[in-house]
Short mmCIF file of C-alpha atoms in Angstrom, two decimals:
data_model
loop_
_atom_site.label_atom_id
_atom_site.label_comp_id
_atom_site.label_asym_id
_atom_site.label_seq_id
_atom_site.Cartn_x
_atom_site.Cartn_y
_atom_site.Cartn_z
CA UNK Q 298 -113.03 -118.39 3.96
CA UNK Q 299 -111.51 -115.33 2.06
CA UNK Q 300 -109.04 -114.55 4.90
CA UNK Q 301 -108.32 -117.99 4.96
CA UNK Q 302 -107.30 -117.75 1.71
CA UNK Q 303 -105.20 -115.11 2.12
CA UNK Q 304 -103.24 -115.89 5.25
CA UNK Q 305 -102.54 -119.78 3.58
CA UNK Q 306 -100.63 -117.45 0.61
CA UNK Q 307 -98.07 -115.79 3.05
CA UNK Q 308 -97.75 -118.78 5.39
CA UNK Q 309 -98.11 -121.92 3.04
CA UNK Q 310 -100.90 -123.38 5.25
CA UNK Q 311 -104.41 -122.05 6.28
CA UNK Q 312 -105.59 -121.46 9.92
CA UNK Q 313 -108.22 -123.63 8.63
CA UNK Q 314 -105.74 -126.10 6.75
CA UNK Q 315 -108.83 -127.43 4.65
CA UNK Q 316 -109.20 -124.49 2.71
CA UNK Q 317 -112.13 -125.97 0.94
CA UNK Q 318 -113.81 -127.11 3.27
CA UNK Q 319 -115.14 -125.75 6.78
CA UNK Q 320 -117.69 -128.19 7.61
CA UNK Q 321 -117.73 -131.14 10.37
CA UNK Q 322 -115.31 -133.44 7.51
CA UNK Q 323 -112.66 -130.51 7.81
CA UNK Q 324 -110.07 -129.67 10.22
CA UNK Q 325 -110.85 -127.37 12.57
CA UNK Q 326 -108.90 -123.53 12.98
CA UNK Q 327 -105.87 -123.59 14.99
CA UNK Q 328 -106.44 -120.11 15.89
CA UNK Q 329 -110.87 -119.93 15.61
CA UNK Q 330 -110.57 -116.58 17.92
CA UNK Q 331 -107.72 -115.15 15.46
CA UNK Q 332 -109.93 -116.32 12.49
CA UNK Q 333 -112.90 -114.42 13.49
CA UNK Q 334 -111.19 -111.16 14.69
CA UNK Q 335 -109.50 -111.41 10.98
CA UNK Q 336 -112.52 -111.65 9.43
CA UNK Q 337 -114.29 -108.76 11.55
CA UNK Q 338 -111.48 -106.51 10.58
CA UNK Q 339 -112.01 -107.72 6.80
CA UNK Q 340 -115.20 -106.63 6.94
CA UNK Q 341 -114.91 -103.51 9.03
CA UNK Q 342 -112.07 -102.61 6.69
CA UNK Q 343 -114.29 -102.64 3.56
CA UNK Q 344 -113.03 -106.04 2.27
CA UNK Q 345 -109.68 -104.82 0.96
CA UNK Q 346 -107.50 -107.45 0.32
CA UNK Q 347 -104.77 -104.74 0.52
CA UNK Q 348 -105.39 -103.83 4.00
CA UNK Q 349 -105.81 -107.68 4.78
CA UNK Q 350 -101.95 -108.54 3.59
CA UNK Q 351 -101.00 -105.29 5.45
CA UNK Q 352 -102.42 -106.37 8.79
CA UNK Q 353 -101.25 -109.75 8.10
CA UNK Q 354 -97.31 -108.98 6.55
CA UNK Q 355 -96.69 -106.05 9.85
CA UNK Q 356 -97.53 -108.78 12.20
CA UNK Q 357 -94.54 -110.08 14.57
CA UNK Q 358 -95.78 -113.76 13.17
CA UNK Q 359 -95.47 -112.72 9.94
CA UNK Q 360 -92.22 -111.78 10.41
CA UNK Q 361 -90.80 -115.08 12.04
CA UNK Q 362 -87.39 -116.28 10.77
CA UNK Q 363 -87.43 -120.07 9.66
CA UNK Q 364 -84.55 -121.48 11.89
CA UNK Q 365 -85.25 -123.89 13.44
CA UNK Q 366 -85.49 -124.81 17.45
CA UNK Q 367 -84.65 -128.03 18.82
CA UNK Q 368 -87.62 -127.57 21.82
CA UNK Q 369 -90.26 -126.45 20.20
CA UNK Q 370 -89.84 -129.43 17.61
CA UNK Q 371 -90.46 -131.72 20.23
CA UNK Q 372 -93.24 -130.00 21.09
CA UNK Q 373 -95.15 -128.59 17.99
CA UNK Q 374 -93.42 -130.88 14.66
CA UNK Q 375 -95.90 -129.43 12.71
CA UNK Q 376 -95.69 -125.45 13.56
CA UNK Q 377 -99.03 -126.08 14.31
CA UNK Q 378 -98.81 -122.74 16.43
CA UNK Q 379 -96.60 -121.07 14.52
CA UNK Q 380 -93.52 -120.42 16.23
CA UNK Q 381 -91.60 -120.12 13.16
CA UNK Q 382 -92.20 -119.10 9.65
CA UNK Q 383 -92.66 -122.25 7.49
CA UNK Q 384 -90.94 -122.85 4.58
CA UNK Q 385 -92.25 -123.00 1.53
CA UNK Q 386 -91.27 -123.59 -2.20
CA UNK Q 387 -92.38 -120.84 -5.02
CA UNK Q 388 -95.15 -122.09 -7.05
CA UNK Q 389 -94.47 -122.04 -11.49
CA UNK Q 390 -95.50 -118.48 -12.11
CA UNK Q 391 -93.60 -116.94 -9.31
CA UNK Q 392 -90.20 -119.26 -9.78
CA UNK Q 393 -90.40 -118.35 -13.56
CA UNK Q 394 -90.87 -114.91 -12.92
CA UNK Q 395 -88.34 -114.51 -10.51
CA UNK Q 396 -85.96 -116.02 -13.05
CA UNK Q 397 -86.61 -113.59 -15.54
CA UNK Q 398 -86.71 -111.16 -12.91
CA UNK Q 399 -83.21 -111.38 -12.42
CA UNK Q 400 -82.33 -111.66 -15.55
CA UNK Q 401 -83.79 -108.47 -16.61
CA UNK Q 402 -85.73 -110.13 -19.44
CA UNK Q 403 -89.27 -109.88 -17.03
CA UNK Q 404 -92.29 -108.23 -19.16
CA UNK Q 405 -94.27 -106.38 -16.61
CA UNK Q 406 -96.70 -104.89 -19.15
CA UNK Q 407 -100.14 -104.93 -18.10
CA UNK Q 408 -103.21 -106.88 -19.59
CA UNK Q 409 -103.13 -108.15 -23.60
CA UNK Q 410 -103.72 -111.52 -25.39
CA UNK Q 411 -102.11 -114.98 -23.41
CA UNK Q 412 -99.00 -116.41 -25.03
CA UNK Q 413 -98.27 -119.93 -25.18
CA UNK Q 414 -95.19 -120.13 -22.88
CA UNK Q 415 -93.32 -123.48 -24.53
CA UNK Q 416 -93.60 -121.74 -28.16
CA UNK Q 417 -90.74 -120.51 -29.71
CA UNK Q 418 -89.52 -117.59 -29.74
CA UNK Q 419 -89.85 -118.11 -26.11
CA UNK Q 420 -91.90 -115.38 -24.49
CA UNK Q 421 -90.86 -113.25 -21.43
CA UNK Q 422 -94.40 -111.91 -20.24
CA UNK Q 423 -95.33 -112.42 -16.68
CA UNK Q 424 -96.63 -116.28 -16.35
CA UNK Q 425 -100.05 -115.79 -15.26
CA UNK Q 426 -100.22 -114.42 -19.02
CA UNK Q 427 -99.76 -118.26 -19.75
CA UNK Q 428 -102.07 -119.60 -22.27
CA UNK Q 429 -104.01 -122.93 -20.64
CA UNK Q 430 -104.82 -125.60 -22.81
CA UNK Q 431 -106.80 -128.09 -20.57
CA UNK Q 432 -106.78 -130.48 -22.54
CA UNK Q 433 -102.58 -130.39 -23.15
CA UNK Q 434 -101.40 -129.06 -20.29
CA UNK Q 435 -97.38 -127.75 -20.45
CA UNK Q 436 -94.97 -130.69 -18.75
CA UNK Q 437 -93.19 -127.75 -17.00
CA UNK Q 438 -96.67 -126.69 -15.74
CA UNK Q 439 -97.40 -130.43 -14.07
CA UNK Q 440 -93.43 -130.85 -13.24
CA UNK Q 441 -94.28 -128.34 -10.50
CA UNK Q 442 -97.79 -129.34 -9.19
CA UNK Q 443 -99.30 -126.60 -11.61
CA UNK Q 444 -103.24 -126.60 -10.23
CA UNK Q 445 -105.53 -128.72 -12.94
CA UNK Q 446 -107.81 -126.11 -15.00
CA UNK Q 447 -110.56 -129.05 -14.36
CA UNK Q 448 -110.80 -128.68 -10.88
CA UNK Q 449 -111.56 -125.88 -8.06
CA UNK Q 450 -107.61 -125.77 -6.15
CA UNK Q 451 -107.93 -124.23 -2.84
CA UNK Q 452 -104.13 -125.18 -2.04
CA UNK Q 453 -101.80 -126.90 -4.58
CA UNK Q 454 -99.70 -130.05 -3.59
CA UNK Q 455 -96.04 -129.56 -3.13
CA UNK Q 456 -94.49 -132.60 -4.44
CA UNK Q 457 -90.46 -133.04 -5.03
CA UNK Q 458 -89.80 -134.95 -8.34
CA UNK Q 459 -86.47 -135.31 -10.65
CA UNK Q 460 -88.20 -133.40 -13.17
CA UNK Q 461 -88.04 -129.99 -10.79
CA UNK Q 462 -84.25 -130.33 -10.79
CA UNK Q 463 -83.85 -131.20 -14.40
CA UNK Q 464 -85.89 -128.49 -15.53
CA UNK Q 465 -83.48 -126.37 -13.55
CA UNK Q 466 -80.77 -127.58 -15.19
CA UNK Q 467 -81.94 -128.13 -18.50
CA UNK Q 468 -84.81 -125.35 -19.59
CA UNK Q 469 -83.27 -123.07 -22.20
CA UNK Q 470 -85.05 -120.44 -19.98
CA UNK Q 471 -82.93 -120.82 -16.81
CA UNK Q 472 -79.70 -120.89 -18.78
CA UNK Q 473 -80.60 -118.09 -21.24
CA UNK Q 474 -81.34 -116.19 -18.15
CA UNK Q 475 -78.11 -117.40 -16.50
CA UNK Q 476 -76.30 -115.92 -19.52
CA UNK Q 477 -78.40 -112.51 -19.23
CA UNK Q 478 -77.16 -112.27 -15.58
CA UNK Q 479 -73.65 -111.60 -16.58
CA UNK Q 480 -74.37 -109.72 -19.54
CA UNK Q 481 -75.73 -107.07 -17.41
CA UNK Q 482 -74.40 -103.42 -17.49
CA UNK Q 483 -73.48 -103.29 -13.48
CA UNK Q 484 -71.98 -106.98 -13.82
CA UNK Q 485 -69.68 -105.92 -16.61
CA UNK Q 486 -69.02 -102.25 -14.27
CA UNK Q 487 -67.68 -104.00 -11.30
CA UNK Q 488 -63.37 -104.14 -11.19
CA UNK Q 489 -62.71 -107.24 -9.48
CA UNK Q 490 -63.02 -111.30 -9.37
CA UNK Q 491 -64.31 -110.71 -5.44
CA UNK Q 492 -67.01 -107.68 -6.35
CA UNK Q 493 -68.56 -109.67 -9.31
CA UNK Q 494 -69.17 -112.72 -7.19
CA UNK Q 495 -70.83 -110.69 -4.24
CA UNK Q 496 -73.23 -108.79 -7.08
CA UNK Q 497 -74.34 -112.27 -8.60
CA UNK Q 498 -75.37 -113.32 -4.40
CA UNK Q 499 -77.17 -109.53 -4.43
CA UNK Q 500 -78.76 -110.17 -7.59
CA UNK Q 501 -80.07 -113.74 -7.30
CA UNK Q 502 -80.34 -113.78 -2.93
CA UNK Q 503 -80.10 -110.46 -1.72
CA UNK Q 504 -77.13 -111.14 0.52
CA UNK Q 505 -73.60 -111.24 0.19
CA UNK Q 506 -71.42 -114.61 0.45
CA UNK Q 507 -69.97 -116.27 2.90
CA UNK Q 508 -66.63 -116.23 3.35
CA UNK Q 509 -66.48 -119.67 2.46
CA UNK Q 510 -68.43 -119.22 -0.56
CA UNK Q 511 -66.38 -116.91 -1.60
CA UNK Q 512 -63.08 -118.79 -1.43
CA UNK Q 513 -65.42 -121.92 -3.40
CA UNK Q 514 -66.72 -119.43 -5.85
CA UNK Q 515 -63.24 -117.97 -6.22
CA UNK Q 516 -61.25 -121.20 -6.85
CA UNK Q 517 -63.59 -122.44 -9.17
CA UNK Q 518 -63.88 -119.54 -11.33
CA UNK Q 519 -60.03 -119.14 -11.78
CA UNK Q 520 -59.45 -123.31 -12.08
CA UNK Q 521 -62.72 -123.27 -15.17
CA UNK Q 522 -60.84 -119.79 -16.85
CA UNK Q 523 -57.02 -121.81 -17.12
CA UNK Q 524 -59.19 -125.16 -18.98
CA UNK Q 525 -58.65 -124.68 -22.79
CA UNK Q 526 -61.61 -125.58 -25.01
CA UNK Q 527 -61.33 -128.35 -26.64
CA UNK Q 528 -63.27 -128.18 -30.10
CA UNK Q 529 -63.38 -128.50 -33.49
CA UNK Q 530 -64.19 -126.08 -36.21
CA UNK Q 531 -67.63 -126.35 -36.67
CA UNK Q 532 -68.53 -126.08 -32.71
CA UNK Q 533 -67.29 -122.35 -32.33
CA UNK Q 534 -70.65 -121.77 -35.09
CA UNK Q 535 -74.35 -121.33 -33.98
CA UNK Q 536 -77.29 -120.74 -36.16
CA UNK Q 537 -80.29 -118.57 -35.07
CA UNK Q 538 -82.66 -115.77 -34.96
CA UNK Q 539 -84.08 -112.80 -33.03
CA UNK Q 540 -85.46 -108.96 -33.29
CA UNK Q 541 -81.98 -106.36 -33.84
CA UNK Q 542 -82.67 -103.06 -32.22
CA UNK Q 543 -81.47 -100.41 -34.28
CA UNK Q 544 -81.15 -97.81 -31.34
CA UNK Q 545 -79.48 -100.68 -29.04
CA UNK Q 546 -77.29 -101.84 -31.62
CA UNK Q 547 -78.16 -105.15 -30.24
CA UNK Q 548 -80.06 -108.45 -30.32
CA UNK Q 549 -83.17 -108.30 -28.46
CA UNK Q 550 -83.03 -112.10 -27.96
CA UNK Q 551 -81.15 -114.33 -29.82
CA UNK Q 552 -83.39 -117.63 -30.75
CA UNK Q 553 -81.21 -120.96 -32.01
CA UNK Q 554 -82.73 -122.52 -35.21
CA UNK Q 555 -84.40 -125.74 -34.15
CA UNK Q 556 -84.88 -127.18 -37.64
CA UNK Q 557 -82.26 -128.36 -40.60
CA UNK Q 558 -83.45 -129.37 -44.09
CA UNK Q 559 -82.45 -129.25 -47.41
CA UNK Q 560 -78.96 -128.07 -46.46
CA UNK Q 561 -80.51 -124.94 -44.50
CA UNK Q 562 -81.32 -124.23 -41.01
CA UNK Q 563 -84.46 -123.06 -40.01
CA UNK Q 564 -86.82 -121.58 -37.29
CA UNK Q 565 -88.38 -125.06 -35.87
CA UNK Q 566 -90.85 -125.11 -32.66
CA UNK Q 567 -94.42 -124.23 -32.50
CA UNK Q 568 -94.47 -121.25 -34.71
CA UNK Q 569 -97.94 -119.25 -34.32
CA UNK Q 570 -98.15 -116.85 -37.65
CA UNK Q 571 -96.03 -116.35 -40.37
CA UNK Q 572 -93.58 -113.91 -38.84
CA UNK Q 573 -90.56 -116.37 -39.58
CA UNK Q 574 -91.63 -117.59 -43.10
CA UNK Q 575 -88.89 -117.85 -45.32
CA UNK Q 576 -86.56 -117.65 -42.82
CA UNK Q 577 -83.03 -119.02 -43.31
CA UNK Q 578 -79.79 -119.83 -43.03
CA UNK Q 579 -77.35 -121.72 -45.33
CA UNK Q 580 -73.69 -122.22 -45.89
CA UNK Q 581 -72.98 -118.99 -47.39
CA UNK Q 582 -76.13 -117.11 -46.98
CA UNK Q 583 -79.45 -116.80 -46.24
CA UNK Q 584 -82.79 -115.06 -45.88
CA UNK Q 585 -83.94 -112.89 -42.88
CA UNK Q 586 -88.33 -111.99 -42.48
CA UNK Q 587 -89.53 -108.44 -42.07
CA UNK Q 588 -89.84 -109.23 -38.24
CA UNK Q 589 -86.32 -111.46 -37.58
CA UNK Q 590 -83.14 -110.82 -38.98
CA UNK Q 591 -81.13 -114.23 -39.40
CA UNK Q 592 -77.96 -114.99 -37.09
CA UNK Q 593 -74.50 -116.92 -37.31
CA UNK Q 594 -72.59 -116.64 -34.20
CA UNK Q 595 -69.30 -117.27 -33.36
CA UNK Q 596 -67.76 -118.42 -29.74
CA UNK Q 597 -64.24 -117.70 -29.05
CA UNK Q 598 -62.35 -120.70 -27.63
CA UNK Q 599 -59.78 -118.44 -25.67
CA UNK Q 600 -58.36 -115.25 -25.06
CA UNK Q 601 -56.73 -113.37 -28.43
CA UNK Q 602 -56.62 -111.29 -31.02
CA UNK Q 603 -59.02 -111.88 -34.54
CA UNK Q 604 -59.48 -110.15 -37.96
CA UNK Q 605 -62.51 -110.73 -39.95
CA UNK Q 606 -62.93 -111.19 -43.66
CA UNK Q 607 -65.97 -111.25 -45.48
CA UNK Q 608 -68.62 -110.24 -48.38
CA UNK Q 609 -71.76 -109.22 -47.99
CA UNK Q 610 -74.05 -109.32 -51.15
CA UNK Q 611 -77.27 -109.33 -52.76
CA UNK Q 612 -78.10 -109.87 -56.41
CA UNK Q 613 -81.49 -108.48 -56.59
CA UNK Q 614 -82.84 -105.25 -58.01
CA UNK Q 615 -86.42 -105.60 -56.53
CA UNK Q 616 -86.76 -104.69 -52.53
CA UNK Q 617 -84.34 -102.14 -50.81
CA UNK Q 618 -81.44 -104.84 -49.76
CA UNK Q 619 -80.40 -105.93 -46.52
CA UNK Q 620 -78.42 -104.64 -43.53
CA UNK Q 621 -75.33 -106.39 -42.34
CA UNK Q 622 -73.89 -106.11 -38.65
CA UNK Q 623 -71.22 -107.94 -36.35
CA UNK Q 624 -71.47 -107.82 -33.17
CA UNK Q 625 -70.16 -108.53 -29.81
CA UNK Q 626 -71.74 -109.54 -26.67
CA UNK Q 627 -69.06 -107.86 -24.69
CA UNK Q 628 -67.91 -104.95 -26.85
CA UNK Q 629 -71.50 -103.70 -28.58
CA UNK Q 630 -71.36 -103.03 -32.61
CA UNK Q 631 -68.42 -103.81 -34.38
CA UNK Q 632 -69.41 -102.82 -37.78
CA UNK Q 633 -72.59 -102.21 -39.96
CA UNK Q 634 -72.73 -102.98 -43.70
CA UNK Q 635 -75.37 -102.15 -46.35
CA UNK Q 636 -76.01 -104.17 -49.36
CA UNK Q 637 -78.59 -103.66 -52.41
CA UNK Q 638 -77.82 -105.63 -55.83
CA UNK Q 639 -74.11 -104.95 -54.44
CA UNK Q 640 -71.62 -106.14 -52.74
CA UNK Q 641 -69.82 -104.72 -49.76
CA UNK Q 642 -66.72 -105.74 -48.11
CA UNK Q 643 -67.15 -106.66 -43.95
CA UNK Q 644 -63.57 -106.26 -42.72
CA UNK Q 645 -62.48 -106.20 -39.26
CA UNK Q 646 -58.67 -105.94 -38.29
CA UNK Q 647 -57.04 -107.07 -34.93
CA UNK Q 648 -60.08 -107.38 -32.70
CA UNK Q 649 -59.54 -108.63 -29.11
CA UNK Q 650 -61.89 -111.32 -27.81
CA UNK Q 651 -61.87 -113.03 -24.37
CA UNK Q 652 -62.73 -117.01 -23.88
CA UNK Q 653 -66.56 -117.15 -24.53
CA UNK Q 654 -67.28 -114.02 -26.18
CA UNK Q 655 -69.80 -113.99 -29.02
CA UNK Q 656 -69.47 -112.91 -32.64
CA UNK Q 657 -72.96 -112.56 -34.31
CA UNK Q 658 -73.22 -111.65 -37.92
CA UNK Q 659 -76.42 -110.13 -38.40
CA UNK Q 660 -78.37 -109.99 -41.61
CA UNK Q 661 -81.41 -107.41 -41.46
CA UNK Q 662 -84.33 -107.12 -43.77
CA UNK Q 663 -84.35 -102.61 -44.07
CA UNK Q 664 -87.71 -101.93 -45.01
CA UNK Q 665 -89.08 -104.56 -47.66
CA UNK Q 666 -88.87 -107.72 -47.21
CA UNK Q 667 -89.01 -108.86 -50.86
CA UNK Q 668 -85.93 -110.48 -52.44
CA UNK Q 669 -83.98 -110.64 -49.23
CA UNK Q 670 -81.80 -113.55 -50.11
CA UNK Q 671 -77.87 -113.13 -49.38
CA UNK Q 672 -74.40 -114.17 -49.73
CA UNK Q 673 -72.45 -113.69 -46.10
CA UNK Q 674 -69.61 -116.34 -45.00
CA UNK Q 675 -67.34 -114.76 -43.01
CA UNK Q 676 -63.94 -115.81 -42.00
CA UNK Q 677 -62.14 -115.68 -39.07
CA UNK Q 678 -58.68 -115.51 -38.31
CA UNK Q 679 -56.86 -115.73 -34.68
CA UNK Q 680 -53.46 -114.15 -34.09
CA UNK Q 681 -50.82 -116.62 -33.29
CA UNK Q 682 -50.17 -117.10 -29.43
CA UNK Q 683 -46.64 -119.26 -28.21
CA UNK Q 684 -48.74 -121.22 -25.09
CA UNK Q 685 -50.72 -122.77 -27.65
CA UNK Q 686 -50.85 -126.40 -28.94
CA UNK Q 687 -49.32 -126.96 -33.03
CA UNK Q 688 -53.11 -128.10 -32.96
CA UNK Q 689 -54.87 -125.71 -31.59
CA UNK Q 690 -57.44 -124.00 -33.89
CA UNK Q 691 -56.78 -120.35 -35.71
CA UNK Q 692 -59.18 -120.18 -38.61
CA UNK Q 693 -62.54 -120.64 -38.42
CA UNK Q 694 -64.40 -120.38 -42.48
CA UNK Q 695 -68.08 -120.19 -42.24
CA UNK Q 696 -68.80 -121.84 -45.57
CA UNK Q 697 -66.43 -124.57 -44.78
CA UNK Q 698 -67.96 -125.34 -41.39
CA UNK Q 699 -70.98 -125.34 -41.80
CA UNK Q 700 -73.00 -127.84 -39.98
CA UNK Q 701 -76.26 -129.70 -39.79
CA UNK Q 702 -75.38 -130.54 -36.12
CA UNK Q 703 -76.67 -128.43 -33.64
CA UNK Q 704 -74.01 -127.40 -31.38
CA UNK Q 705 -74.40 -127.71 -27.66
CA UNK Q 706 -74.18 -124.05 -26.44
CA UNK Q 707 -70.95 -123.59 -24.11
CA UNK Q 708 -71.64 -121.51 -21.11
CA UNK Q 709 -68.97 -119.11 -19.83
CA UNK Q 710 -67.71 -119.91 -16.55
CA UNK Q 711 -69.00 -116.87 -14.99
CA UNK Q 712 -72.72 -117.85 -16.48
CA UNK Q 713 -72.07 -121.40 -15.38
CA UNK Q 714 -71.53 -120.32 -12.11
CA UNK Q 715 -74.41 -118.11 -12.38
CA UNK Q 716 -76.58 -121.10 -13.50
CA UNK Q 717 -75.71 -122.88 -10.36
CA UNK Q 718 -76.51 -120.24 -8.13
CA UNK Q 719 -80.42 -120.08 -9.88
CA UNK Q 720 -80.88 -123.52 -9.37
CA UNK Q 721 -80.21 -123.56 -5.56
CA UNK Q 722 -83.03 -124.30 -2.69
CA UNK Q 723 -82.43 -120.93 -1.81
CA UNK Q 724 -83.71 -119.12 -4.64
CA UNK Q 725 -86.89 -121.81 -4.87
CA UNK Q 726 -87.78 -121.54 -1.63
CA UNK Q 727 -89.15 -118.65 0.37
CA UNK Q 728 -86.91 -119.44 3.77
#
């Protein structure tokens, strides 16, 4: 039954394919003389499951390409005999953790307490560290024929179901992840349109392109860069949260504020302890927790040149003040301001910023978090460019566009191409 088990992992179905069940109701082994010599070795081999999926992966069946052959359709539909590798689909944990996987966001630390995996701030631990409630079990979990914590599962059900590809397309975790991809240090190294394309194909399929995916990849890339953004002030702001490490000079993960009340944004979501009391953001301040600093970013519309103009100030004399930073996505730390019943000037002159670059202004708690509230609303001013519209936007005021609408998060053409790419058969199914 054990080797069973094992050899329905690598090859999707079971020499017996009733897994749980080998008596006279269950199918019989395709291969009862394979079976048993299996099982011998299992046993001679001190019942290591290691030496099991070593026998089993070095095996010239194992190691079958999936094309498929007109003949041996005809005669075996089923690969009954296996004359080809079947194909099979990931199951959740390893499709989410190949996700994060290649968006470098994957926690591969060992052991610890399970995390609920739809809370926000979403986690990034492995997903068999996926807390289980039986009684509420996750829709992503059932979208993909998660096993039911009721039952005994010898082999899950594949079913294919809108709610696979919308998850795809939808899940703040496969486009936060799509966005990671190109924020990567050897993305950002490579020198060309061509070398960047075959990287994301490395990354995400361990190949390169085809030559006509390349030319696709290629045209659409440069046709998305020449579209200007159409939008109004208040869409180029976001409002949000996340860990800044000091040593990084960098957001650890940057979390968009889910709830807006009394003329503030706030952390909404299941929130499990009190890490983000307090926490918010208003039109010209705010209040960051001892764990989260509070975040207003900024999305350049196109290609130019900025200057920033702002305050930074806190009235209080109790606590030690807060810690203000701007930074870019692209470029790193911009500036880093200090502010303790002061006021300090956060001036930035003649910055250049591509289409889709972010601007976060960061307020930090520094040590204690007592009496944290700010003032911070930067402006932003864009150099004047002659292919530009008399419309076109070139001052974006913080204060004055402030918003209790959340703003659909624009994706890059480079992570929206990236974003395709993840949510392609290829990369959900083992072929």
């Amino acid at each position: 039954v054990m080797v069973n088990r094992i050899w329905l992992h690598h090859f999707g179905e079971g020499i017996v394919r009733t897994p749980d069940d080998f008596g006279t109701r269950g199918q019989p082994p395709s291969h009862p003389e394979l079976l048993d010599y299996l099982a011998s070795r299992f046993m001679e081999d001190g019942w290591s499951i290691k030496k099991m999926h070593r026998l089993i992966m070095l095996s010239s069946t194992y190691q079958q390409s999936s094309d498929e052959n007109p003949r041996y359709e005809q005669i075996d539909p089923d690969n009954k005999w296996l004359w080809r590798m079947n194909r099979r689909r990931l199951d959740f944990e390893a499709l989410r953790d190949t996700i994060l996987a290649i968006g470098g966001d994957l926690d591969l630390s060992m052991g610890g307490r399970p995390v609920r995996l739809d809370a926000e701030p979403y986690p990034v631990r492995r997903t068999i560290y996926g807390y289980v409630d039986r009684r509420s079990v996750p829709n992503m979990f059932t979208a993909f024929d998660f096993a039911s914590p009721d039952l005994t599962t010898g082999q899950r059900e594949n079913t294919v179901v809108p709610q696979q590809a919308l998850f795809m397309m939808n899940s703040p975790l496969v486009v936060e992840q799509a966005r990671n991809v190109v924020r990567r240090v050897d993305f950002k190294q490579q020198a060309n349109l061509e070398a960047r394309i075959d990287l994301l194909y490395k990354l995400i399929y361990q190949r390169s392109p085809t030559d006509i995916e390349m030319r696709l990849a290629k045209d659409y890339l440069t046709s998305d860069a020449a579209t200007e953004w159409q939008t109004t002030p208040e869409s180029a702001w976001e409002y949000g949260f996340g860990e800044y490490v000091p040593t990084l000079k960098r957001l650890k993960q940057f979390i968009p504020m889910g709830n807006f009340a009394n003329r503030a944004w706030m952390p909404g979501g299941k929130i499990l302890d009190g890490s983000l009391r307090g926490v918010n953001l208003t039109a010209d301040g705010g209040n960051p927790g001892k764990t989260y600093a509070v975040v207003r970013r900024w999305t350049s519309p196109r290609d130019g040149y900025i200057s920033i103009e702002g305050t930074l100030s806190h009235s209080s004399n109790d606590g030690d003040g807060v810690e203000g930073h701007i930074v870019s996505n692209r470029a790193g730390e911009l500036g880093s301001w200090v502010a303790h019943a002061s006021k300090s000037e956060t001036k930035l002159a003649r910055i250049h910023v591509y289409r889709g670059e972010m601007i976060d202004f960061i307020t930090d708690c520094r040590e204690n978090p007592r009496s944290d509230n700010f003032k911070w609303s930067p402006n932003i001013k864009m150099e004047p460019q002659a292919n530009l519209s008399a419309d076109a936007i070139m001052e974006w005021r913080a204060q004055r566009d402030f918003s209790g609408q959340a703003r659909a998060r624009r994706l890059t053409a480079w992570e929206k191409f990236a974003q395709v790419l993840l949510e392609t058969n290829e990369l959900t199914f083992v072929n």
